[in-house]
Short mmCIF file of C-alpha atoms and ligand atoms in Angstrom, two decimals:
data_model
loop_
_atom_site.label_atom_id
_atom_site.label_comp_id
_atom_site.label_asym_id
_atom_site.label_seq_id
_atom_site.Cartn_x
_atom_site.Cartn_y
_atom_site.Cartn_z
CA MET R 1 29.51 -40.58 -11.62
CA SER R 2 31.66 -37.46 -11.26
CA ALA R 3 30.10 -34.30 -9.82
CA LYS R 4 29.11 -31.47 -12.12
CA HIS R 5 31.73 -28.71 -11.89
CA VAL R 6 30.42 -25.16 -12.16
CA GLY R 7 32.50 -21.96 -12.40
CA VAL R 8 31.21 -18.74 -10.84
CA ALA R 9 32.28 -15.10 -11.17
CA LEU R 10 31.36 -12.50 -8.56
CA LEU R 11 30.95 -8.87 -9.65
CA GLY R 12 31.67 -6.80 -6.54
CA LEU R 13 33.04 -8.03 -3.21
CA GLY R 14 31.30 -5.56 -0.90
CA VAL R 15 29.04 -6.59 1.96
CA VAL R 16 26.87 -9.13 0.11
CA GLY R 17 29.50 -10.14 -2.49
CA GLY R 18 31.96 -10.80 0.33
CA GLY R 19 29.34 -12.78 2.30
CA THR R 20 28.60 -14.86 -0.79
CA TYR R 21 32.31 -15.49 -1.39
CA GLU R 22 32.67 -16.74 2.18
CA ILE R 23 29.64 -19.04 1.99
CA LEU R 24 30.79 -20.55 -1.32
CA ARG R 25 34.33 -21.04 0.01
CA ASP R 26 33.36 -22.45 3.40
CA LYS R 27 30.45 -24.60 2.25
CA ARG R 28 31.85 -25.94 -1.03
CA ASP R 29 32.17 -29.50 0.33
CA MET R 30 28.76 -29.42 1.97
CA ILE R 31 27.09 -28.24 -1.25
CA LEU R 32 28.95 -30.91 -3.24
CA LYS R 33 27.79 -33.59 -0.82
CA ASN R 34 24.19 -32.38 -0.57
CA ASP R 35 23.54 -31.16 -4.10
CA GLY R 36 26.09 -32.95 -6.25
CA VAL R 37 27.55 -29.77 -7.76
CA ASP R 38 31.10 -28.58 -7.24
CA ILE R 39 30.89 -24.79 -7.27
CA GLU R 40 34.15 -22.96 -7.70
CA VAL R 41 34.59 -19.18 -7.57
CA ARG R 42 36.86 -18.67 -10.59
CA ARG R 43 36.82 -14.90 -10.99
CA VAL R 44 36.01 -11.78 -9.01
CA LEU R 45 35.68 -8.22 -10.25
CA ASP R 46 36.47 -5.57 -7.65
CA ARG R 47 38.96 -2.71 -7.74
CA ASN R 48 39.43 -2.66 -3.97
CA SER R 49 42.73 -4.48 -3.47
CA ASP R 50 42.40 -4.39 0.34
CA ARG R 51 39.09 -6.18 0.08
CA LEU R 52 40.53 -8.78 -2.30
CA LYS R 53 43.40 -9.35 0.12
CA GLN R 54 41.12 -9.49 3.16
CA LEU R 55 39.12 -12.29 1.50
CA GLY R 56 42.21 -14.02 0.08
CA ALA R 57 40.82 -13.61 -3.43
CA GLU R 58 43.70 -11.68 -5.12
CA SER R 59 44.56 -14.53 -7.49
CA LEU R 60 40.98 -14.55 -8.81
CA ALA R 61 40.83 -10.85 -9.72
CA ALA R 62 39.73 -10.11 -13.29
CA ARG R 63 40.83 -6.92 -15.07
CA ASP R 64 37.43 -6.20 -16.57
CA ILE R 65 34.04 -7.67 -17.39
CA ASP R 66 35.26 -8.92 -20.78
CA GLU R 67 37.77 -11.21 -19.15
CA ILE R 68 34.89 -12.81 -17.24
CA VAL R 69 32.47 -12.92 -20.16
CA ASN R 70 35.13 -14.51 -22.38
CA ASP R 71 36.16 -17.14 -19.84
CA PRO R 72 34.64 -20.45 -21.00
CA ASP R 73 34.97 -21.85 -17.48
CA VAL R 74 32.64 -19.24 -15.98
CA ASP R 75 29.08 -20.58 -16.14
CA ILE R 76 27.33 -18.25 -13.70
CA VAL R 77 27.88 -14.53 -13.06
CA ALA R 78 26.59 -13.12 -9.75
CA GLU R 79 26.29 -9.35 -9.46
CA PHE R 80 26.55 -7.21 -6.31
CA PHE R 81 27.07 -3.67 -7.59
CA GLY R 82 23.54 -2.38 -6.93
CA GLY R 83 22.06 0.49 -8.98
CA VAL R 84 21.23 0.23 -12.65
CA GLU R 85 24.62 0.88 -14.30
CA PRO R 86 27.08 -0.68 -14.87
CA ALA R 87 25.23 -3.74 -13.50
CA ARG R 88 22.71 -3.80 -16.35
CA SER R 89 25.28 -3.56 -19.17
CA PHE R 90 27.60 -6.10 -17.57
CA LEU R 91 24.81 -8.60 -17.00
CA ILE R 92 23.44 -8.20 -20.52
CA LYS R 93 26.96 -8.93 -21.84
CA ALA R 94 27.19 -12.01 -19.62
CA LEU R 95 23.73 -13.24 -20.69
CA GLU R 96 24.50 -12.73 -24.36
CA ALA R 97 27.67 -14.79 -23.88
CA GLY R 98 25.48 -17.64 -22.65
CA LYS R 99 26.16 -17.30 -18.92
CA SER R 100 23.41 -17.53 -16.34
CA ILE R 101 23.13 -14.56 -14.02
CA VAL R 102 22.25 -14.27 -10.35
CA THR R 103 21.44 -10.89 -8.86
CA ALA R 104 20.10 -9.17 -5.76
CA ASN R 105 19.66 -5.96 -7.72
CA LYS R 106 15.97 -5.14 -7.31
CA GLU R 107 16.19 -1.69 -8.91
CA MET R 108 17.88 -2.93 -12.06
CA LEU R 109 15.54 -5.89 -12.34
CA ALA R 110 12.39 -3.83 -11.84
CA LYS R 111 13.58 -1.29 -14.43
CA SER R 112 15.23 -3.61 -16.99
CA TRP R 113 13.48 -6.96 -16.59
CA ARG R 114 12.35 -7.32 -20.20
CA GLU R 115 15.79 -6.45 -21.56
CA LEU R 116 17.43 -9.02 -19.31
CA GLU R 117 14.89 -11.66 -20.33
CA ALA R 118 15.53 -10.93 -24.00
CA ALA R 119 19.32 -11.18 -23.51
CA ALA R 120 18.88 -14.47 -21.64
CA GLU R 121 16.70 -15.76 -24.46
CA ARG R 122 19.41 -14.90 -27.00
CA GLY R 123 22.24 -16.45 -24.96
CA GLY R 124 20.46 -19.50 -23.55
CA GLY R 125 21.40 -18.87 -19.89
CA GLY R 126 19.12 -18.24 -16.94
CA LEU R 127 18.01 -15.22 -14.93
CA TYR R 128 17.84 -15.82 -11.16
CA PHE R 129 16.98 -13.24 -8.50
CA GLU R 130 15.92 -14.86 -5.22
CA ALA R 131 18.02 -12.32 -3.29
CA SER R 132 16.32 -9.30 -4.85
CA CYS R 133 13.38 -9.33 -2.43
CA VAL R 134 13.33 -9.96 1.31
CA GLY R 135 17.03 -10.91 1.45
CA GLY R 136 17.56 -14.36 2.93
CA VAL R 137 13.87 -15.29 3.03
CA PRO R 138 12.95 -17.57 0.10
CA VAL R 139 10.00 -15.56 -1.18
CA ILE R 140 10.70 -15.77 -4.91
CA ARG R 141 10.82 -19.54 -5.16
CA THR R 142 7.87 -19.81 -2.79
CA LEU R 143 5.85 -17.81 -5.32
CA THR R 144 7.23 -19.53 -8.44
CA ASP R 145 7.74 -23.10 -7.26
CA SER R 146 5.61 -23.75 -4.21
CA MET R 147 2.24 -22.18 -4.97
CA GLN R 148 1.35 -23.65 -8.36
CA GLY R 149 -1.97 -24.90 -6.98
CA ASN R 150 -3.14 -21.39 -6.14
CA ALA R 151 -4.43 -18.24 -7.66
CA VAL R 152 -2.67 -15.69 -5.48
CA THR R 153 -5.11 -12.92 -4.60
CA SER R 154 -3.07 -10.61 -2.39
CA LEU R 155 0.37 -9.79 -1.02
CA LYS R 156 1.22 -7.61 1.93
CA GLY R 157 4.83 -7.17 2.82
CA ILE R 158 7.27 -5.40 5.07
CA VAL R 159 10.03 -5.54 2.48
CA ASN R 160 12.35 -2.77 3.64
CA GLY R 161 14.35 -3.16 6.84
CA THR R 162 15.40 0.47 7.18
CA THR R 163 11.87 1.83 7.32
CA ASN R 164 10.70 -0.98 9.57
CA TYR R 165 13.55 -0.24 11.95
CA ILE R 166 12.63 3.47 11.96
CA LEU R 167 8.90 2.91 12.48
CA SER R 168 9.50 0.27 15.18
CA ARG R 169 11.65 2.67 17.19
CA MET R 170 9.23 5.55 16.71
CA SER R 171 6.46 3.27 17.92
CA ASP R 172 8.21 1.52 20.81
CA GLU R 173 10.37 4.37 22.12
CA GLY R 174 8.61 7.50 20.82
CA VAL R 175 11.87 8.63 19.16
CA GLU R 176 11.46 11.19 16.34
CA TYR R 177 11.90 10.18 12.71
CA GLY R 178 15.18 12.05 11.99
CA GLU R 179 17.06 10.47 14.87
CA CYS R 180 15.88 6.95 13.93
CA LEU R 181 17.03 7.47 10.32
CA LYS R 182 20.52 8.51 11.45
CA GLU R 183 20.76 5.39 13.58
CA ALA R 184 19.56 3.16 10.70
CA GLN R 185 22.33 4.65 8.54
CA ARG R 186 24.89 4.10 11.27
CA LEU R 187 23.82 0.46 11.59
CA GLY R 188 24.23 -0.02 7.83
CA TYR R 189 20.60 -0.91 6.99
CA ALA R 190 19.94 2.09 4.74
CA GLU R 191 20.75 2.30 1.02
CA ALA R 192 23.59 4.66 -0.01
CA ASN R 193 20.91 7.27 -0.69
CA PRO R 194 18.36 6.74 2.11
CA SER R 195 15.64 8.28 -0.05
CA ALA R 196 15.50 4.87 -1.76
CA ASP R 197 14.32 3.45 1.57
CA VAL R 198 12.32 6.21 3.24
CA ASP R 199 10.53 7.42 0.11
CA GLY R 200 9.41 3.88 -0.72
CA PHE R 201 11.40 3.33 -3.94
CA ASP R 202 13.10 0.17 -2.66
CA SER R 203 9.75 -1.27 -1.56
CA SER R 204 8.26 -0.40 -4.97
CA TYR R 205 11.00 -2.30 -6.84
CA LYS R 206 10.32 -5.31 -4.65
CA ASN R 207 6.55 -4.94 -5.05
CA CYS R 208 7.00 -4.86 -8.83
CA ILE R 209 8.97 -8.13 -8.78
CA LEU R 210 6.83 -9.95 -6.20
CA SER R 211 3.48 -8.93 -7.68
CA SER R 212 4.52 -9.84 -11.22
CA LEU R 213 5.44 -13.31 -10.00
CA ALA R 214 2.40 -13.67 -7.76
CA TYR R 215 -0.16 -12.90 -10.45
CA ARG R 216 1.92 -14.20 -13.38
CA ARG R 217 1.39 -10.84 -15.03
CA ARG R 218 3.80 -8.01 -15.46
CA VAL R 219 3.15 -5.20 -13.00
CA PRO R 220 4.96 -2.13 -14.33
CA LEU R 221 7.03 -0.18 -11.83
CA ASP R 222 5.65 3.17 -12.93
CA ARG R 223 2.09 2.07 -12.14
CA ILE R 224 2.81 1.31 -8.50
CA TYR R 225 1.47 4.01 -6.17
CA ARG R 226 4.28 5.14 -3.83
CA GLU R 227 4.37 7.16 -0.65
CA GLY R 228 7.19 7.11 1.94
CA ILE R 229 7.47 7.60 5.69
CA SER R 230 9.30 10.93 5.97
CA LYS R 231 6.15 12.85 6.94
CA ILE R 232 5.09 10.44 9.66
CA ASN R 233 4.68 12.05 13.06
CA VAL R 234 5.18 10.06 16.28
CA LYS R 235 1.87 11.50 17.47
CA ASP R 236 -0.04 9.55 14.84
CA ILE R 237 1.75 6.34 15.71
CA ALA R 238 0.69 6.88 19.34
CA TYR R 239 -2.94 7.75 18.45
CA GLY R 240 -3.03 4.73 16.16
CA LYS R 241 -1.92 2.55 19.05
CA GLU R 242 -4.82 3.86 21.16
CA LEU R 243 -7.13 2.79 18.35
CA GLY R 244 -5.56 -0.70 18.20
CA TYR R 245 -3.28 -0.19 15.19
CA THR R 246 0.43 -0.52 14.43
CA LEU R 247 2.06 1.54 11.67
CA LYS R 248 4.14 -0.17 8.96
CA LEU R 249 5.42 0.76 5.53
CA LEU R 250 3.67 -1.90 3.46
CA ALA R 251 4.07 -3.11 -0.09
CA ILE R 252 0.55 -4.19 -0.99
CA SER R 253 -0.95 -5.71 -4.09
CA LYS R 254 -4.26 -7.32 -4.83
CA CYS R 255 -5.68 -9.11 -7.83
CA ARG R 256 -9.44 -8.93 -8.20
CA ASP R 257 -11.37 -9.91 -11.33
CA GLY R 258 -8.19 -9.75 -13.41
CA ARG R 259 -7.33 -6.24 -12.24
CA VAL R 260 -4.21 -5.69 -10.19
CA GLU R 261 -3.64 -2.83 -7.79
CA ALA R 262 -0.15 -2.31 -6.40
CA ARG R 263 1.00 0.28 -3.90
CA VAL R 264 3.55 1.20 -1.27
CA HIS R 265 2.58 3.52 1.57
CA PRO R 266 2.50 3.75 5.36
CA SER R 267 -0.41 1.66 6.64
CA PHE R 268 -2.04 1.09 9.96
CA LEU R 269 -2.57 -2.61 10.60
CA PRO R 270 -4.63 -4.10 13.44
CA SER R 271 -2.04 -4.70 16.17
CA ALA R 272 -3.07 -8.38 16.29
CA HIS R 273 -2.10 -8.89 12.62
CA PRO R 274 1.01 -11.13 12.31
CA LEU R 275 2.80 -8.41 10.30
CA ALA R 276 2.41 -5.98 13.21
CA ALA R 277 4.75 -8.20 15.26
CA VAL R 278 7.57 -7.83 12.71
CA LYS R 279 9.98 -5.39 14.34
CA GLY R 280 13.32 -3.73 13.78
CA PRO R 281 15.11 -4.49 10.50
CA PHE R 282 13.20 -7.76 9.97
CA ASN R 283 11.04 -8.30 6.88
CA ALA R 284 7.97 -10.44 6.24
CA LEU R 285 5.71 -11.29 3.34
CA TYR R 286 2.06 -12.24 3.91
CA ILE R 287 0.56 -14.05 0.92
CA HIS R 288 -2.99 -15.18 0.29
CA GLY R 289 -3.51 -18.07 -2.11
CA ASP R 290 -6.97 -19.44 -2.84
CA SER R 291 -5.94 -23.00 -1.93
CA VAL R 292 -3.37 -22.56 0.81
CA ASP R 293 -5.11 -19.58 2.49
CA ASP R 294 -2.71 -17.22 4.32
CA ILE R 295 1.00 -17.85 4.70
CA MET R 296 3.70 -15.60 6.14
CA LEU R 297 7.43 -15.74 5.43
CA TYR R 298 9.64 -13.93 7.93
CA GLY R 299 13.34 -13.20 8.35
CA ARG R 300 16.25 -10.94 7.59
CA GLY R 301 15.79 -8.83 4.48
CA ALA R 302 19.36 -7.54 4.28
CA GLY R 303 22.91 -8.25 5.39
CA ALA R 304 25.96 -10.12 4.11
CA LEU R 305 25.12 -13.69 5.06
CA PRO R 306 21.29 -13.60 4.83
CA THR R 307 21.42 -12.10 1.32
CA GLY R 308 24.44 -14.28 0.50
CA SER R 309 22.33 -17.28 1.52
CA ALA R 310 19.73 -16.41 -1.13
CA ILE R 311 22.42 -15.77 -3.76
CA VAL R 312 24.03 -19.14 -3.06
CA SER R 313 20.66 -20.89 -3.29
CA ASP R 314 20.23 -19.38 -6.78
CA ILE R 315 23.75 -20.42 -7.79
CA VAL R 316 23.11 -24.00 -6.65
CA PHE R 317 19.67 -23.98 -8.32
CA ALA R 318 21.13 -22.68 -11.60
CA ALA R 319 24.13 -25.02 -11.38
CA GLY R 320 21.83 -28.03 -11.31
CA LYS R 321 19.93 -27.05 -14.46
CA ASP R 322 20.68 -27.98 -18.06
CA THR R 323 17.74 -25.99 -19.35
CA HIS R 324 17.57 -22.60 -17.71
CA ARG R 325 14.74 -20.60 -16.29
CA ARG R 326 14.39 -17.32 -18.11
CA PHE R 327 10.77 -16.32 -18.02
CA ALA R 328 9.55 -16.47 -14.48
CA PHE R 329 6.02 -16.12 -15.84
CA GLU R 330 4.30 -16.26 -19.18
CA LEU R 331 2.56 -13.12 -20.31
CA GLU R 332 -1.11 -13.98 -20.40
CA ASP R 333 -2.15 -10.95 -22.35
CA GLY R 334 1.03 -10.29 -24.27
CA GLY R 335 1.80 -7.14 -22.34
CA ASP R 336 1.42 -5.25 -19.14
CA THR R 337 -1.37 -6.04 -16.79
CA VAL R 338 -4.30 -3.76 -16.05
CA ILE R 339 -3.60 -1.67 -12.98
CA SER R 340 -6.32 -0.18 -10.87
CA ASP R 341 -5.34 3.23 -9.46
CA ASP R 342 -8.44 3.97 -7.41
CA PHE R 343 -7.73 1.40 -4.73
CA SER R 344 -9.85 1.01 -1.64
CA SER R 345 -8.88 0.96 2.02
CA ALA R 346 -10.00 2.38 5.32
CA HIS R 347 -8.49 5.73 6.31
CA TYR R 348 -7.16 7.34 9.50
CA ILE R 349 -7.55 11.11 9.40
CA ARG R 350 -6.38 13.57 12.05
CA PHE R 351 -7.96 17.03 12.06
CA ASP R 352 -7.01 20.14 14.00
CA VAL R 353 -10.41 21.58 14.91
CA LYS R 354 -11.69 24.80 16.51
CA ASN R 355 -13.67 24.68 19.72
CA GLU R 356 -17.02 24.82 17.90
CA GLU R 357 -20.18 22.81 18.56
CA GLY R 358 -21.15 20.17 15.99
CA THR R 359 -17.85 19.94 14.06
CA LEU R 360 -17.70 16.14 14.29
CA ALA R 361 -21.28 15.85 13.00
CA LYS R 362 -20.46 18.19 10.11
CA ILE R 363 -17.31 16.23 9.19
CA SER R 364 -19.22 12.92 9.36
CA GLY R 365 -21.96 14.44 7.17
CA ALA R 366 -19.47 15.71 4.59
CA PHE R 367 -17.74 12.33 4.51
CA ALA R 368 -21.03 10.40 4.24
CA LYS R 369 -22.08 12.62 1.32
CA CYS R 370 -18.90 11.57 -0.49
CA GLY R 371 -19.57 7.88 0.21
CA VAL R 372 -16.99 7.59 2.99
CA PRO R 373 -18.73 6.44 6.18
CA VAL R 374 -16.99 7.17 9.49
CA LYS R 375 -16.40 4.10 11.67
CA THR R 376 -14.47 5.26 14.76
CA VAL R 377 -13.79 8.62 16.44
CA LEU R 378 -11.05 9.65 18.89
CA LYS R 379 -11.31 13.13 20.41
CA LYS R 380 -8.62 14.89 22.45
CA ASP R 381 -8.90 18.01 24.61
CA ASP R 382 -6.28 19.92 22.61
CA GLY R 383 -8.39 20.35 19.44
CA THR R 384 -7.32 17.03 17.91
CA LEU R 385 -10.04 14.99 16.28
CA ILE R 386 -9.30 11.65 14.67
CA ILE R 387 -11.64 9.62 12.55
CA VAL R 388 -11.20 6.18 11.04
CA THR R 389 -13.41 5.51 8.05
CA HIS R 390 -14.86 2.33 6.62
CA GLU R 391 -13.28 1.11 3.39
CA ALA R 392 -13.60 3.66 0.60
CA GLY R 393 -11.98 4.46 -2.74
CA GLU R 394 -9.12 6.97 -2.92
CA SER R 395 -10.99 9.44 -5.11
CA ALA R 396 -13.98 9.51 -2.72
CA VAL R 397 -11.64 10.22 0.20
CA VAL R 398 -9.91 13.04 -1.68
CA ARG R 399 -13.35 14.64 -2.25
CA ALA R 400 -14.33 14.11 1.40
CA LEU R 401 -11.10 15.72 2.67
CA ALA R 402 -11.58 18.73 0.39
CA ALA R 403 -15.17 19.13 1.64
CA ALA R 404 -14.11 18.81 5.30
CA GLU R 405 -11.42 21.46 4.90
CA GLN R 406 -14.11 23.95 3.85
CA LEU R 407 -16.00 23.53 7.14
CA SER R 408 -15.79 26.48 9.55
CA GLY R 409 -14.87 24.28 12.55
CA VAL R 410 -11.91 22.64 10.78
CA GLU R 411 -8.46 24.26 10.99
CA ARG R 412 -6.72 21.68 8.80
CA VAL R 413 -6.28 18.06 7.91
CA ALA R 414 -3.11 17.32 9.91
CA ALA R 415 -2.53 13.69 8.92
CA HIS R 416 -3.97 11.08 6.58
CA ILE R 417 -2.84 7.44 6.77
CA ARG R 418 -4.41 4.40 5.13
CA VAL R 419 -5.63 1.50 7.24
CA GLU R 420 -5.45 -2.15 6.10
CA GLU R 421 -8.11 -3.96 8.08
N1 LIG E 1 18.01 -0.94 2.19
C1 LIG E 1 17.35 -2.21 2.08
C2 LIG E 1 16.52 -2.40 3.35
C3 LIG E 1 18.35 -3.32 1.90
O1 LIG E 1 16.62 -1.57 4.26
O2 LIG E 1 15.75 -3.35 3.42
C4 LIG E 1 17.79 -4.62 1.42
O3 LIG E 1 17.19 -4.52 0.15
#
């Protein structure tokens, strides 16, 4: 029996597009042998002639998206532009023409998922996005194809390499935030606009995608609580260490009694937690399923070949299908899921206090009155007082902080970081 021949077009030949091109070129025979599909890159769309030349892809260059969409020999379109436009419009065109699409574009997917699904439904092709979250680590198909015997109850992930690199260096070397960010940009981890990384947007897009798949319910992007790392002070990382914690920017979601909470913010984790050992630009996703218990997937969340690896896995997966995957999950309730905003966690709070008797007792009393019991205290000679609370709801903590700031012995609340026990 002859092998199935599948034509691919690549939109963009930058870092990941170029990596994908190289993998498909160099591993064509291996994929044919192992998977029985002969995958040929038939078209590429990139205006950078030097890049086309460098990759030896000049003869494949298309003039515009229409040339690709109208080519009957292109079955799969893989997109590497990043950002919402023109990626969204080009992919909708491709889907409506009956192509399957493969993308790493987490922002576009999180913002335009329904539109893409509808276009895929009209055209009959598939929508594949393994590379959108945690780069080369197969988190998407783990959630969709390897955990069917579970109700997933929580996700915790380090899903952004830039912020993990910054926090790891702040923690291990005591280097200030600004210097670490510059270095992350120099090393090429950061997005074009680093706000996408450091303000938690990138992690929120990934949380939206991962949580929707995990709970088989749509988790809307605009309902995900988001806080970045730009206000983090090395002092708090060091005090946290003394208390047995490691600081990470986490994408967290939980599903309890049909309610989903989803958030992205800096979190102290117990230093013995497996996620605390994930350093530098590496990513990891920690999943709890009610049958399998805890699992953790770890690896490179960015880069040409790691992300290219995930893209190629989608291309091979799509190439082998006659009936395509469009809806990664069925809507159970016909719409968006219920999102709980008043999530619970423990809290690390650093106060600047005056040298006054009884301030700790007064703070503890004010917190207890608001239903936020204090668990641990760390006191320094320079007027620094740190408390770690037991688990409490956000609104109760906001009330407790407001009450504490009214106390005569308290100068100010200098830092407030959530703790995931
Ligand atoms: N800027 C992203 C990161 C790239 O740092 O993880 C991968 O999505």
